[in-house]
Coordinates of C-alpha atoms in Angstrom, one line a residue:
Chain A
M381 CA 0.0 0.0 0.0
I382 CA 1.3 3.5 -0.9
A383 CA 1.8 5.2 2.4
P384 CA 2.8 8.6 3.9
G385 CA 6.5 9.3 3.6
E386 CA 6.9 7.4 0.3
R387 CA 7.4 9.1 -3.0
F388 CA 4.3 8.9 -5.1
P389 CA 4.9 7.6 -8.7
D390 CA 5.3 10.3 -11.3
L391 CA 2.1 9.5 -13.2
D392 CA 2.3 10.0 -17.0
L393 CA -1.2 10.2 -18.3
P394 CA -3.3 12.3 -20.7
D395 CA -5.2 15.2 -19.2
H396 CA -8.8 16.2 -19.9
T397 CA -7.8 17.6 -23.2
G398 CA -5.9 14.5 -24.2
R399 CA -2.5 16.2 -23.8
A400 CA 0.3 14.1 -22.2
R401 CA 1.1 15.3 -18.7
R402 CA 3.3 14.2 -15.8
L403 CA 2.2 14.6 -12.2
S404 CA 5.5 16.3 -11.2
E405 CA 4.9 18.9 -13.9
L406 CA 1.4 19.5 -12.7
A407 CA 2.7 20.0 -9.1
G408 CA 4.9 22.8 -10.5
G409 CA 6.7 23.2 -7.2
D410 CA 3.5 23.5 -5.1
P411 CA 1.7 21.2 -2.7
V412 CA -0.9 18.9 -4.4
A413 CA -4.2 17.4 -3.4
L414 CA -4.3 14.2 -5.6
L415 CA -7.7 12.6 -5.8
F416 CA -8.5 9.2 -7.3
S417 CA -12.1 9.1 -8.4
R418 CA -14.3 6.4 -9.7
G419 CA -15.8 8.4 -12.5
W420 CA -18.5 10.8 -13.6
W421 CA -21.3 8.3 -13.1
C422 CA -20.9 7.8 -9.4
P423 CA -23.1 10.0 -7.2
K424 CA -20.5 10.0 -4.5
E425 CA -17.8 11.3 -6.9
Q426 CA -20.2 14.0 -8.1
R427 CA -20.9 15.1 -4.5
H428 CA -17.3 15.0 -3.4
L429 CA -15.9 16.8 -6.5
R430 CA -18.5 19.5 -6.2
E431 CA -17.1 20.1 -2.7
V432 CA -13.5 20.0 -3.8
T433 CA -14.3 22.4 -6.6
A434 CA -15.4 24.9 -4.0
L435 CA -11.9 24.8 -2.6
Q436 CA -10.4 26.0 -5.8
E437 CA -11.5 29.6 -4.9
E438 CA -9.1 29.4 -2.1
L439 CA -6.3 27.4 -3.7
E440 CA -6.1 29.8 -6.7
V441 CA -4.5 32.3 -4.4
A442 CA -2.7 29.8 -2.1
Y443 CA -0.1 28.3 -4.4
A444 CA -1.5 24.8 -4.2
R445 CA -2.8 22.4 -6.8
I446 CA -5.6 19.9 -7.2
V447 CA -5.3 16.9 -9.6
V448 CA -8.1 14.3 -10.2
V449 CA -7.4 10.9 -11.7
S450 CA -10.2 8.7 -13.1
V451 CA -10.8 6.0 -15.8
D452 CA -13.1 8.3 -17.7
A453 CA -11.9 9.2 -21.2
P454 CA -10.5 12.7 -21.7
E455 CA -13.6 14.0 -23.5
V456 CA -15.8 12.7 -20.7
Q457 CA -13.6 14.3 -18.1
S458 CA -13.7 17.5 -20.0
A459 CA -17.5 17.6 -20.0
F460 CA -17.6 16.6 -16.3
R461 CA -15.0 19.2 -15.4
A462 CA -16.9 21.9 -17.2
G463 CA -20.1 20.9 -15.5
L464 CA -18.4 21.2 -12.1
G465 CA -16.9 24.5 -13.1
A466 CA -13.4 23.2 -12.2
R467 CA -10.3 25.0 -13.2
F468 CA -7.8 22.3 -12.2
T469 CA -6.5 19.3 -14.1
F470 CA -8.1 15.9 -14.6
L471 CA -5.9 13.0 -15.7
S472 CA -7.4 10.1 -17.7
D473 CA -6.3 6.5 -17.1
A474 CA -8.9 5.1 -19.5
E475 CA -6.2 2.5 -20.4
R476 CA -5.9 1.4 -16.7
K477 CA -2.1 2.0 -17.1
W478 CA -1.5 2.8 -13.4
L479 CA -4.5 1.1 -11.8
A480 CA -2.8 -2.2 -10.9
R481 CA 0.6 -0.6 -10.3
L482 CA -0.9 1.6 -7.7
D483 CA -3.0 -1.2 -6.2
L484 CA -6.1 1.1 -6.3
L485 CA -8.6 -1.1 -8.1
E486 CA -12.2 -0.8 -6.9
E487 CA -12.8 -4.5 -6.8
S488 CA -16.5 -4.2 -6.1
D489 CA -17.3 -2.5 -9.4
T490 CA -16.7 -5.1 -12.1
T491 CA -18.7 -3.0 -14.6
H492 CA -16.4 0.1 -14.8
E493 CA -13.2 -1.3 -13.3
P494 CA -12.5 2.1 -11.8
Y495 CA -10.1 3.5 -9.2
R496 CA -11.0 3.0 -5.6
P497 CA -11.6 6.5 -4.2
T498 CA -8.4 7.4 -2.5
A499 CA -6.8 10.8 -1.8
F500 CA -3.3 11.9 -1.1
T501 CA -1.8 15.1 -0.1
L502 CA 1.7 15.5 -1.6
F503 CA 4.7 17.7 -1.2
P504 CA 5.9 19.2 -4.5
D505 CA 8.5 16.4 -4.9
L506 CA 5.5 14.0 -4.6
T507 CA 6.4 12.7 -1.2
I508 CA 3.1 11.7 0.5
H509 CA 2.0 13.7 3.4
R510 CA -1.3 11.9 4.1
R511 CA -3.5 9.3 2.6
Y512 CA -7.3 9.0 2.8
D513 CA -9.2 5.8 1.9
G514 CA -12.6 6.9 0.5
F515 CA -14.4 3.7 -0.3
W516 CA -16.7 4.8 2.5
Y517 CA -17.7 8.3 1.7
L518 CA -16.8 9.6 5.1
G519 CA -13.3 8.4 4.7
R520 CA -12.6 11.0 2.2
P521 CA -10.9 14.3 3.1
T522 CA -13.2 17.2 3.7
N523 CA -12.0 20.6 2.4
E524 CA -10.9 21.4 5.9
D525 CA -8.8 18.2 6.0
L526 CA -7.2 19.3 2.7
R527 CA -6.7 22.8 3.9
Q528 CA -4.9 21.6 7.1
D529 CA -2.7 19.3 5.1
L530 CA -1.8 21.9 2.5
R531 CA -1.1 24.3 5.3
A532 CA 1.2 21.8 7.0
I533 CA 3.0 21.0 3.8
S534 CA 3.4 24.7 2.9
A535 CA 4.7 25.5 6.4
G536 CA 7.4 22.9 5.9
L537 CA 8.3 24.2 2.5
R538 CA 8.3 28.0 2.9
E539 CA 10.9 29.3 5.2
D540 CA 9.0 32.5 5.8
F541 CA 5.7 30.8 6.4
E542 CA 5.8 31.7 10.1
R543 CA 7.7 34.9 10.9
Chain B
M1005 CA 8.0 40.4 -19.5
V1006 CA 6.4 37.2 -20.7
D1007 CA 6.4 33.7 -19.2
P1008 CA 10.1 32.9 -19.9
R1009 CA 9.3 29.3 -20.8
C1010 CA 7.5 30.6 -24.0
L1011 CA 10.9 31.7 -25.4
D1012 CA 13.1 28.9 -24.0
G1013 CA 13.2 25.9 -26.3
E1014 CA 12.6 24.8 -29.9
P1015 CA 10.4 27.5 -31.5
V1016 CA 7.3 26.4 -33.4
A1017 CA 7.6 27.7 -37.0
G1018 CA 4.7 29.3 -38.7
A1019 CA 2.6 29.7 -35.6
Y1020 CA -0.2 32.2 -35.1
A1021 CA 0.0 34.7 -32.2
H1022 CA -3.2 36.1 -31.0
V1023 CA -1.9 39.2 -29.3
C1024 CA -4.3 41.0 -27.0
A1025 CA -2.5 44.2 -26.0
L1026 CA -2.2 47.9 -26.5
A1027 CA 1.1 49.7 -27.0
D1028 CA 0.1 52.2 -24.4
D1029 CA 1.2 52.2 -20.8
E1030 CA -2.2 53.8 -19.8
A1031 CA -4.0 50.7 -21.1
A1032 CA -2.3 48.3 -18.6
L1033 CA -4.5 47.0 -15.8
P1034 CA -3.5 45.7 -12.4
Y1035 CA -3.3 41.9 -12.2
D1036 CA -5.3 42.1 -9.0
Q1037 CA -8.2 43.9 -10.7
P1038 CA -11.3 41.6 -10.8
E1039 CA -11.7 41.5 -14.6
V1040 CA -8.0 40.5 -15.0
Q1041 CA -8.5 37.7 -12.4
Q1042 CA -11.6 36.5 -14.1
V1043 CA -9.9 36.4 -17.5
R1044 CA -7.3 34.0 -16.1
R1045 CA -10.1 31.9 -14.5
D1046 CA -11.8 31.7 -17.9
A1047 CA -8.5 30.7 -19.6
L1048 CA -8.1 27.8 -17.1
A1049 CA -11.7 26.8 -17.2
W1050 CA -12.5 26.7 -20.9
W1051 CA -10.2 28.7 -23.2
I1052 CA -7.2 26.4 -23.0
P1053 CA -9.4 23.2 -23.1
L1054 CA -11.2 24.6 -26.2
L1055 CA -7.8 25.1 -28.0
G1056 CA -6.7 21.5 -27.4
D1057 CA -3.7 20.5 -29.4
A1058 CA -3.7 23.8 -31.3
L1059 CA -2.2 25.6 -28.3
V1060 CA 1.5 26.2 -28.4
C1061 CA 1.7 28.5 -25.4
L1062 CA 0.0 31.3 -23.5
T1063 CA 1.5 34.1 -21.5
T1064 CA 0.4 37.4 -20.1
F1065 CA 2.5 40.5 -20.5
A1066 CA 3.8 41.8 -17.2
L1067 CA 4.9 45.4 -17.3
D1068 CA 6.2 45.3 -13.7
E1069 CA 5.4 43.7 -10.3
S1070 CA 1.7 44.6 -10.6
R1071 CA 0.5 45.6 -14.0
C1072 CA -0.7 43.4 -16.9
A1073 CA -0.4 44.8 -20.4
G1074 CA -2.3 42.0 -22.1
A1075 CA -1.6 38.5 -23.3
V1076 CA -0.6 36.4 -26.2
T1077 CA -2.0 33.0 -27.1
V1078 CA 0.1 31.2 -29.6
L1079 CA -1.6 28.6 -31.8
R1080 CA -0.6 26.0 -34.5
E1081 CA -3.8 26.9 -36.3
P1082 CA -5.9 30.1 -36.0
V1083 CA -8.9 28.5 -34.2
R1084 CA -11.5 29.9 -31.8
L1085 CA -10.0 33.3 -31.9
D1086 CA -13.3 35.0 -31.3
D1087 CA -13.5 33.2 -27.9
D1088 CA -10.2 34.6 -26.5
P1089 CA -11.1 35.9 -23.1
F1090 CA -8.2 38.3 -23.1
A1091 CA -9.8 40.1 -26.0
R1092 CA -12.4 41.4 -23.6
L1093 CA -9.8 43.6 -22.0
F1094 CA -7.3 44.3 -24.8
S1095 CA -7.7 44.7 -28.5
P1096 CA -6.7 41.6 -30.4
T1097 CA -4.3 41.3 -33.4
L1098 CA -3.3 38.1 -35.2
V1099 CA 0.2 37.8 -36.5
R1100 CA 2.4 35.0 -37.8
T1101 CA 5.4 34.1 -35.6
D1102 CA 8.4 31.8 -35.4
I1103 CA 9.7 32.7 -31.9
F1104 CA 7.4 31.0 -29.4
C1105 CA 8.0 27.5 -28.0
A1106 CA 5.5 24.8 -26.9
V1107 CA 4.8 25.0 -23.1
P1108 CA 2.5 22.7 -21.1
P1109 CA -0.7 24.5 -20.3
P1110 CA -1.1 25.7 -16.7
A1111 CA -2.4 23.1 -14.3
G1112 CA -4.7 25.4 -12.4
P1113 CA -6.3 26.5 -10.2
V1114 CA -3.5 29.0 -9.3
L1115 CA -4.1 32.5 -10.5
E1116 CA -1.5 34.3 -8.4
R1117 CA 1.9 35.1 -9.8
Y1118 CA 5.2 33.8 -8.6
A1119 CA 7.6 36.6 -7.6
G1120 CA 6.4 38.9 -10.3
V1121 CA 6.8 36.5 -13.3
A1122 CA 4.2 36.9 -16.0
W1123 CA 1.3 34.4 -15.3
P1124 CA 1.2 31.5 -15.8
G1125 CA 5.0 31.3 -15.5
G1126 CA 7.2 31.0 -12.5
R1127 CA 7.4 28.7 -9.5
F1128 CA 9.0 28.7 -6.1
E1129 CA 12.3 27.2 -5.5
P1130 CA 12.5 23.4 -5.7
D1131 CA 11.5 21.5 -2.5
N1132 CA 14.4 22.3 -0.2
R1133 CA 13.5 20.2 2.8
S1134 CA 16.5 18.7 4.4

C-alpha cells in the first residue's frame, strides 16, 4: 500500500484535453491534493468533487494544486470538469495503465473497473503527506482536511511561512 | 515580461500569435483587478481546453510587479480566436510568428503570480526540505 513518507509515482497520463502530462509537472513546485475518483457516473464522486471544486476559490491564491485521476476518457472528463466549473487538471487513465501498479482497483465494481476513491496530499516532490481511503464516503478528506494538510506542507516548504 | 518558458526551447515555426495588448502604458491593468483575475479563470476553465492541441503556449505580458499589459495565445492553427477571453480587455491582433515554444498549459487553479513573473509562468524554488 502506498503510504505517507513514500514518494508517489510520477504518473504519466493524458489530461482532460488529451494532452500528455506528468504529475511532477502539474505539481509545479507547489503542494498537491491528488484525488483518485471512480468516474463521472458515481453520485459519491459527483458530490465530493463539487465540494473540492469549491476549494479552488481558495487554492487559486494559495499556491496549491488539485489533480483528479479517473478512468473516464478525456472527452468525458472535459465535460464533467466543465459541469463542475473546475479549473484544475483531470488525468485520464482510461487504459488502466496505473491502476494495478498503484493497487487502487475498486474490486466491487466489475462494470467500470474504476479506481477505488483514494486521496493523497503531496509535497511538490510527490512525497506523500497523508492518505485518505474513501471507499466509504466519510473516509474522504473534507475541504478542511485538505486545507490543514496543504497548510502543514506549505509550512514545511516555505521558510517564511511563520515569521 | 512574458512567461520565460515561452521563449526557451525549440520555436514552433509558422505559428499564429493572437496578441491582445495595446502599446500604451495607460492601457495596462493591475493583475489584481477583478476582470483580470476573471480572464485568467476563464483561460483555465474553458479557453485552454477549447484550444486542445492547437495551443503552443499562452502568456500574459507583465509590465512590472503589478500591471498586466495584455496576453498572447500562440496557436498552431488560427482556431477559436473569437473566444479569446483576453480580447475582452485588450484589442486583439493576429500575427504569424516563429519565436514561441511549446509550453505545457497551466495546471490550475493557481491565479496568483510567482515573484512577479508573468502568469502562468514561475514557480517557487524546488523543494528544499533537508
